[in-house]
CSV table of C-alpha atoms in Angstrom, one decimal:
chain,number,residue,atom,x,y,z
A,1,UNK,CA,-73.9,5.2,-0.4
A,2,UNK,CA,-71.4,8.0,-1.0
A,3,UNK,CA,-67.8,7.0,-1.6
A,4,UNK,CA,-65.1,9.3,-0.3
A,5,UNK,CA,-62.3,9.8,-2.8
A,6,UNK,CA,-58.9,10.6,-1.2
A,7,UNK,CA,-56.6,13.0,-3.0
A,8,UNK,CA,-53.7,11.4,-4.8
A,9,UNK,CA,-50.4,12.7,-3.4
A,10,UNK,CA,-47.5,12.9,-5.8
A,11,UNK,CA,-44.2,11.4,-4.6
A,12,UNK,CA,-41.4,13.9,-4.0
A,13,UNK,CA,-39.1,14.6,-6.8
A,14,UNK,CA,-35.8,12.7,-6.9
A,15,UNK,CA,-37.3,9.4,-5.8
A,16,UNK,CA,-37.8,8.3,-2.2
A,17,UNK,CA,-37.4,10.9,0.4
A,18,UNK,CA,-34.2,10.8,2.2
A,19,UNK,CA,-34.2,10.7,6.0
A,20,UNK,CA,-33.5,14.2,7.3
A,21,UNK,CA,-30.4,14.8,9.3
A,22,UNK,CA,-30.7,16.5,12.6
A,23,UNK,CA,-29.0,19.9,12.9
A,24,UNK,CA,-26.9,18.8,15.8
A,25,UNK,CA,-25.5,15.7,14.1
A,26,UNK,CA,-22.8,17.5,12.2
A,27,UNK,CA,-21.7,19.4,15.3
A,28,UNK,CA,-21.6,16.2,17.4
A,29,UNK,CA,-19.6,14.4,14.7
A,30,UNK,CA,-17.1,17.3,14.6
A,31,UNK,CA,-16.7,17.1,18.4
A,32,UNK,CA,-16.0,13.4,18.3
A,33,UNK,CA,-13.5,13.8,15.5
A,34,UNK,CA,-11.7,16.7,17.0
A,35,UNK,CA,-9.3,14.7,19.2
A,36,UNK,CA,-8.3,12.5,16.2
A,37,UNK,CA,-7.9,15.6,14.1
A,38,UNK,CA,-5.6,17.3,16.6
A,39,UNK,CA,-3.5,14.1,16.9
A,40,UNK,CA,-3.2,13.8,13.1
A,41,UNK,CA,-2.1,17.5,12.9
A,42,UNK,CA,0.5,16.9,15.6
A,43,UNK,CA,2.0,13.8,14.1
A,44,UNK,CA,1.5,14.5,10.3
A,45,UNK,CA,1.0,18.2,9.5
A,46,UNK,CA,4.0,19.5,11.5
A,47,UNK,CA,6.6,17.0,10.2
A,48,UNK,CA,5.3,17.6,6.6
A,49,UNK,CA,5.7,21.3,7.1
A,50,UNK,CA,9.3,20.8,8.3
A,51,UNK,CA,10.0,18.5,5.4
A,52,UNK,CA,8.7,21.1,2.9
A,53,UNK,CA,10.6,23.9,4.7
A,54,UNK,CA,14.0,22.0,4.7
A,55,UNK,CA,13.6,21.3,0.9
A,56,UNK,CA,13.8,25.0,0.2
A,57,UNK,CA,17.2,25.4,1.9
A,58,UNK,CA,20.8,24.4,1.3
A,59,UNK,CA,20.9,22.1,4.3
A,60,UNK,CA,24.0,19.9,4.6
A,61,UNK,CA,26.1,18.5,7.4
A,62,UNK,CA,27.6,21.9,8.3
A,63,UNK,CA,24.1,23.5,8.7
A,64,UNK,CA,22.9,20.5,10.7
A,65,UNK,CA,25.8,20.8,13.1
A,66,UNK,CA,25.4,24.6,13.3
A,67,UNK,CA,28.7,25.4,11.8
A,68,UNK,CA,27.2,27.3,8.8
A,69,UNK,CA,24.1,29.4,8.3
A,70,UNK,CA,21.1,28.2,6.4
A,71,UNK,CA,20.8,29.5,2.9
A,72,UNK,CA,17.4,29.8,1.2
A,73,UNK,CA,17.6,28.5,-2.3
A,74,UNK,CA,13.9,28.3,-3.2
A,75,UNK,CA,13.2,25.5,-5.8
A,76,UNK,CA,16.8,24.8,-6.6
A,77,UNK,CA,16.6,21.3,-4.9
A,78,UNK,CA,13.6,20.4,-7.0
A,79,UNK,CA,15.1,21.7,-10.2
A,80,UNK,CA,18.3,19.7,-9.5
A,81,UNK,CA,16.2,16.6,-8.7
A,82,UNK,CA,14.0,16.8,-11.7
A,83,UNK,CA,17.0,17.4,-13.9
A,84,UNK,CA,18.7,14.2,-12.9
A,85,UNK,CA,18.2,11.2,-15.1
A,86,UNK,CA,18.7,8.9,-12.2
A,87,UNK,CA,15.6,10.3,-10.4
A,88,UNK,CA,13.4,9.4,-13.3
A,89,UNK,CA,14.9,5.9,-13.5
A,90,UNK,CA,14.4,5.4,-9.8
A,91,UNK,CA,10.8,6.8,-10.0
A,92,UNK,CA,9.9,4.4,-12.9
A,93,UNK,CA,11.4,1.4,-10.9
A,94,UNK,CA,9.5,2.5,-7.8
A,95,UNK,CA,6.2,2.7,-9.6
A,96,UNK,CA,6.7,-0.7,-11.3
A,97,UNK,CA,7.9,-2.4,-8.1
A,98,UNK,CA,5.0,-0.9,-6.0
A,99,UNK,CA,2.5,-1.9,-8.7
A,100,UNK,CA,3.6,-5.5,-8.6
A,101,UNK,CA,3.5,-5.6,-4.8
A,102,UNK,CA,0.0,-4.1,-4.7
A,103,UNK,CA,-1.5,-6.4,-7.3
A,104,UNK,CA,0.2,-9.4,-5.7
A,105,UNK,CA,-1.0,-8.6,-2.2
A,106,UNK,CA,-4.5,-8.0,-3.4
A,107,UNK,CA,-4.7,-11.2,-5.5
A,108,UNK,CA,-3.2,-13.4,-2.8
A,109,UNK,CA,-5.1,-11.8,0.1
A,110,UNK,CA,-8.5,-11.8,-1.7
A,111,UNK,CA,-8.1,-15.3,-3.0
A,112,UNK,CA,-7.3,-16.6,0.5
A,113,UNK,CA,-10.1,-14.6,2.0
A,114,UNK,CA,-12.6,-16.3,-0.4
A,115,UNK,CA,-11.0,-19.7,0.4
A,116,UNK,CA,-11.3,-19.0,4.1
A,117,UNK,CA,-15.0,-18.2,3.8
A,118,UNK,CA,-15.6,-21.6,2.3
A,119,UNK,CA,-13.6,-24.0,4.4
A,120,UNK,CA,-14.2,-25.4,7.9
A,121,UNK,CA,-13.2,-23.8,11.2
A,122,UNK,CA,-9.9,-25.8,11.7
A,123,UNK,CA,-8.3,-25.1,8.3
A,124,UNK,CA,-9.5,-21.5,8.5
A,125,UNK,CA,-7.9,-21.1,12.0
A,126,UNK,CA,-4.6,-22.6,10.7
A,127,UNK,CA,-4.7,-20.2,7.7
A,128,UNK,CA,-5.2,-17.2,9.9
A,129,UNK,CA,-2.5,-18.2,12.4
A,130,UNK,CA,0.0,-18.6,9.5
A,131,UNK,CA,-1.0,-15.3,8.0
A,132,UNK,CA,-0.8,-13.5,11.3
A,133,UNK,CA,2.6,-15.0,11.9
A,134,UNK,CA,3.8,-13.5,8.6
A,135,UNK,CA,2.2,-10.2,9.4
A,136,UNK,CA,3.7,-10.0,12.9
A,137,UNK,CA,7.3,-10.8,11.6
A,138,UNK,CA,9.3,-7.6,11.7
A,139,UNK,CA,10.4,-6.4,8.2
A,140,UNK,CA,14.1,-6.6,9.1
A,141,UNK,CA,13.8,-10.2,10.4
A,142,UNK,CA,11.6,-11.3,7.5
A,143,UNK,CA,14.2,-9.8,5.0
A,144,UNK,CA,17.0,-11.8,6.6
A,145,UNK,CA,14.9,-15.0,6.6
A,146,UNK,CA,14.2,-14.7,2.9
A,147,UNK,CA,17.9,-13.9,2.2
A,148,UNK,CA,18.9,-17.1,4.1
A,149,UNK,CA,16.3,-19.2,2.1
A,150,UNK,CA,17.6,-17.8,-1.2
A,151,UNK,CA,21.3,-17.7,-0.2
A,152,UNK,CA,23.7,-18.5,-3.0
A,153,UNK,CA,25.7,-21.1,-1.1
A,154,UNK,CA,23.4,-22.4,1.7
A,155,UNK,CA,19.9,-21.5,0.5
A,156,UNK,CA,17.2,-24.1,0.8
A,157,UNK,CA,15.6,-22.9,-2.5
A,158,UNK,CA,18.7,-23.5,-4.6
A,159,UNK,CA,19.3,-26.9,-3.0
A,160,UNK,CA,15.7,-28.0,-3.7
A,161,UNK,CA,15.7,-26.7,-7.3
A,162,UNK,CA,19.1,-28.3,-8.1
A,163,UNK,CA,17.9,-31.5,-6.5
A,164,UNK,CA,14.8,-31.5,-8.8
A,165,UNK,CA,17.1,-31.4,-11.8
A,166,UNK,CA,17.6,-27.7,-12.3
A,167,UNK,CA,21.4,-27.9,-12.1
A,168,UNK,CA,21.8,-24.3,-13.3
A,169,UNK,CA,20.2,-23.1,-10.1
A,170,UNK,CA,23.1,-24.5,-8.0
A,171,UNK,CA,24.9,-21.4,-6.5
A,172,UNK,CA,22.5,-19.1,-8.3
A,173,UNK,CA,22.5,-15.5,-7.0
A,174,UNK,CA,19.0,-14.2,-6.7
A,175,UNK,CA,20.1,-10.7,-5.8
A,176,UNK,CA,22.7,-10.1,-8.6
A,177,UNK,CA,20.3,-9.4,-11.5
A,178,UNK,CA,18.1,-6.4,-11.3
A,179,UNK,CA,14.7,-8.0,-12.1
A,180,UNK,CA,15.5,-11.1,-10.0
A,181,UNK,CA,16.4,-9.0,-7.0
A,182,UNK,CA,13.2,-6.9,-7.4
A,183,UNK,CA,11.2,-10.1,-7.8
A,184,UNK,CA,12.7,-11.6,-4.6
A,185,UNK,CA,12.0,-8.4,-2.6
A,186,UNK,CA,8.5,-8.1,-4.1
A,187,UNK,CA,7.7,-11.7,-3.0
A,188,UNK,CA,8.9,-10.9,0.6
A,189,UNK,CA,6.8,-7.7,0.6
A,190,UNK,CA,3.7,-9.6,-0.6
A,191,UNK,CA,4.4,-12.3,2.1
A,192,UNK,CA,4.4,-9.6,4.8
A,193,UNK,CA,1.4,-7.6,3.5
A,194,UNK,CA,-1.2,-10.0,2.2
A,195,UNK,CA,-2.5,-10.9,5.7
A,196,UNK,CA,-3.9,-7.4,6.0
A,197,UNK,CA,-5.8,-7.8,2.8
A,198,UNK,CA,-6.9,-11.3,3.8
A,199,UNK,CA,-8.4,-10.2,7.1
A,200,UNK,CA,-10.0,-7.1,5.7
A,201,UNK,CA,-11.6,-8.9,2.8
A,202,UNK,CA,-12.7,-11.9,4.9
A,203,UNK,CA,-14.5,-9.5,7.3
A,204,UNK,CA,-16.2,-7.9,4.3
A,205,UNK,CA,-17.3,-11.3,2.9
A,206,UNK,CA,-18.7,-12.4,6.3
A,207,UNK,CA,-20.7,-9.2,6.5
A,208,UNK,CA,-22.6,-10.0,3.3
A,209,UNK,CA,-26.1,-11.5,4.0
A,210,UNK,CA,-26.4,-15.2,3.3
A,211,UNK,CA,-29.7,-14.5,1.5
A,212,UNK,CA,-27.8,-12.7,-1.3
A,213,UNK,CA,-25.4,-15.6,-1.9
A,214,UNK,CA,-28.3,-18.1,-1.7
A,215,UNK,CA,-30.3,-16.2,-4.2
A,216,UNK,CA,-27.4,-16.1,-6.6
A,217,UNK,CA,-26.8,-19.9,-6.1
A,218,UNK,CA,-30.5,-20.6,-6.8
A,219,UNK,CA,-30.3,-18.6,-10.0
A,220,UNK,CA,-27.7,-21.1,-11.2
A,221,UNK,CA,-24.7,-18.8,-11.0
A,222,UNK,CA,-21.3,-20.5,-10.7
A,223,UNK,CA,-19.0,-19.6,-7.9
A,224,UNK,CA,-16.8,-17.7,-10.2
A,225,UNK,CA,-19.8,-15.7,-11.4
A,226,UNK,CA,-20.9,-15.1,-7.8
A,227,UNK,CA,-17.4,-13.8,-6.9
A,228,UNK,CA,-17.1,-11.4,-9.9
A,229,UNK,CA,-20.7,-10.2,-10.2
A,230,UNK,CA,-22.0,-10.4,-6.6
A,231,UNK,CA,-19.1,-10.3,-4.1
A,232,UNK,CA,-16.7,-7.8,-5.7
A,233,UNK,CA,-19.4,-5.1,-6.3
A,234,UNK,CA,-20.5,-5.4,-2.7
A,235,UNK,CA,-16.9,-5.5,-1.4
A,236,UNK,CA,-15.9,-2.4,-3.5
A,237,UNK,CA,-15.5,-0.1,-0.4
A,238,UNK,CA,-13.5,-2.7,1.5
A,239,UNK,CA,-11.3,-3.4,-1.5
A,240,UNK,CA,-10.7,0.3,-1.9
A,241,UNK,CA,-9.4,0.6,1.6
A,242,UNK,CA,-7.2,-2.4,1.2
A,243,UNK,CA,-5.9,-1.0,-2.1
A,244,UNK,CA,-5.1,2.4,-0.7
A,245,UNK,CA,-3.3,1.0,2.3
A,246,UNK,CA,-1.3,-1.3,0.0
A,247,UNK,CA,-0.3,1.6,-2.3
A,248,UNK,CA,0.9,3.6,0.6
A,249,UNK,CA,2.9,0.8,2.2
A,250,UNK,CA,4.4,-0.6,-1.0
A,251,UNK,CA,5.3,2.8,-2.6
A,252,UNK,CA,7.5,3.7,0.4
A,253,UNK,CA,9.2,0.4,1.0
A,254,UNK,CA,12.6,0.9,2.5
A,255,UNK,CA,13.7,-1.9,4.9
A,256,UNK,CA,13.3,-4.9,2.5
A,257,UNK,CA,15.0,-3.1,-0.4
A,258,UNK,CA,17.9,-1.8,1.7
A,259,UNK,CA,18.5,-5.1,3.5
A,260,UNK,CA,18.0,-7.6,0.7
A,261,UNK,CA,19.9,-5.7,-2.0
A,262,UNK,CA,22.6,-4.3,0.3
A,263,UNK,CA,21.6,-0.7,0.0
A,264,UNK,CA,20.0,-0.6,-3.5
A,265,UNK,CA,22.0,-3.2,-5.5
A,266,UNK,CA,25.1,-2.9,-7.5
A,267,UNK,CA,25.5,0.6,-8.9
A,268,UNK,CA,22.1,1.5,-7.5
A,269,UNK,CA,20.3,-0.9,-9.9
A,270,UNK,CA,17.6,-1.7,-7.3
A,271,UNK,CA,17.0,1.8,-5.9
A,272,UNK,CA,13.5,2.9,-5.0
A,273,UNK,CA,12.6,6.5,-4.0
A,274,UNK,CA,12.8,5.9,-0.2
A,275,UNK,CA,16.3,4.4,-0.4
A,276,UNK,CA,17.3,7.0,-2.9
A,277,UNK,CA,16.2,9.8,-0.5
A,278,UNK,CA,18.1,8.1,2.3
A,279,UNK,CA,21.3,7.9,0.3
A,280,UNK,CA,21.1,11.6,-0.8
A,281,UNK,CA,20.2,12.9,2.6
A,282,UNK,CA,22.4,10.8,4.9
A,283,UNK,CA,25.1,9.2,2.8
A,284,UNK,CA,25.4,12.3,0.7
A,285,UNK,CA,24.8,14.7,3.5
A,286,UNK,CA,22.4,16.7,1.4
A,287,UNK,CA,19.3,16.9,3.6
A,288,UNK,CA,17.6,19.6,1.5
A,289,UNK,CA,17.7,17.3,-1.6
A,290,UNK,CA,16.5,14.4,0.5
A,291,UNK,CA,13.6,16.4,1.8
A,292,UNK,CA,12.7,17.4,-1.7
A,293,UNK,CA,12.5,13.7,-2.7
A,294,UNK,CA,10.3,13.2,0.3
A,295,UNK,CA,8.0,16.0,-0.7
A,296,UNK,CA,7.8,14.6,-4.3
A,297,UNK,CA,6.9,11.1,-2.8
A,298,UNK,CA,4.2,12.6,-0.7
A,299,UNK,CA,2.6,14.5,-3.6
A,300,UNK,CA,2.8,11.4,-5.8
A,301,UNK,CA,1.1,9.3,-3.1
A,302,UNK,CA,-1.7,11.8,-2.5
A,303,UNK,CA,-2.2,12.1,-6.3
A,304,UNK,CA,-2.4,8.4,-6.9
A,305,UNK,CA,-4.7,7.7,-4.0
A,306,UNK,CA,-7.0,10.7,-4.9
A,307,UNK,CA,-7.3,9.5,-8.5
A,308,UNK,CA,-8.0,6.0,-7.4
A,309,UNK,CA,-10.7,7.0,-4.9
A,310,UNK,CA,-12.3,9.3,-7.5
A,311,UNK,CA,-12.3,6.5,-10.1
A,312,UNK,CA,-13.9,4.1,-7.7
A,313,UNK,CA,-16.6,6.6,-6.7
A,314,UNK,CA,-17.3,7.3,-10.4
A,315,UNK,CA,-17.7,3.6,-11.1
A,316,UNK,CA,-20.0,3.3,-8.1
A,317,UNK,CA,-22.1,6.3,-9.3
A,318,UNK,CA,-21.2,8.5,-6.4
A,319,UNK,CA,-19.8,11.3,-8.5
């Protein structure tokens, strides 16, 4: 009996064959994205263009009122800005403040998301209601609430601490010292922003198949090991989105700093770049310099987010 031997076919180079894309997929995707792209260009590109344009002019109150002609001065506003020691001090404080807020929001939000995935329905619902209440509170109202809680004379926090035996906390001013004021504002910012991280990370956790967690549990891994070695690698894309959003929001904080430190603290000790730009542009009536600060902030944010995305992709092996 003859045996038919079939030829051995070699697998394609580069591993398993990838599913081919249809030629019309890219065109269809571009058509679907076109309305969003037009909207983004209308609300982002044109204002940024105007911001950059104003930064190249001597644009003060007289020019804004039409009583004096615009004078093109090139990069003079940038040279003046980069030559001021106060700008570098404010930049360092902004980066430090934003870093604390981002790390705090991610830690609190991720921890509560993991906790919410392990508790029953009723505690989880109460947690989400409380978090959404903090998220829905306007920044202005939340700032005044925190100021009232930490008020020197009538604040609940000082009364509780002094009642517990910390007599030095009676009539303590939380907004007088530079670091104390930054810490108070950072706590309020984290309180307002952690719900976004909580909801985002919780959705990512619930999307993980139960079989993955069951397999890790059967292998004897502790919950800490599961969280660091199983959950976090899978949640890397979700965590990247939450981190980028937090960086953008916290780097350009304005309302909380302006309200809780009364415009940037004594002698500008609690200034961040957004408040600094406001003071230069509107209080100082130098709109060109204020626009230059805005351009520098935009470039810094784009640089930070680009470097972060590239580092995450490199760790994931996508670059």
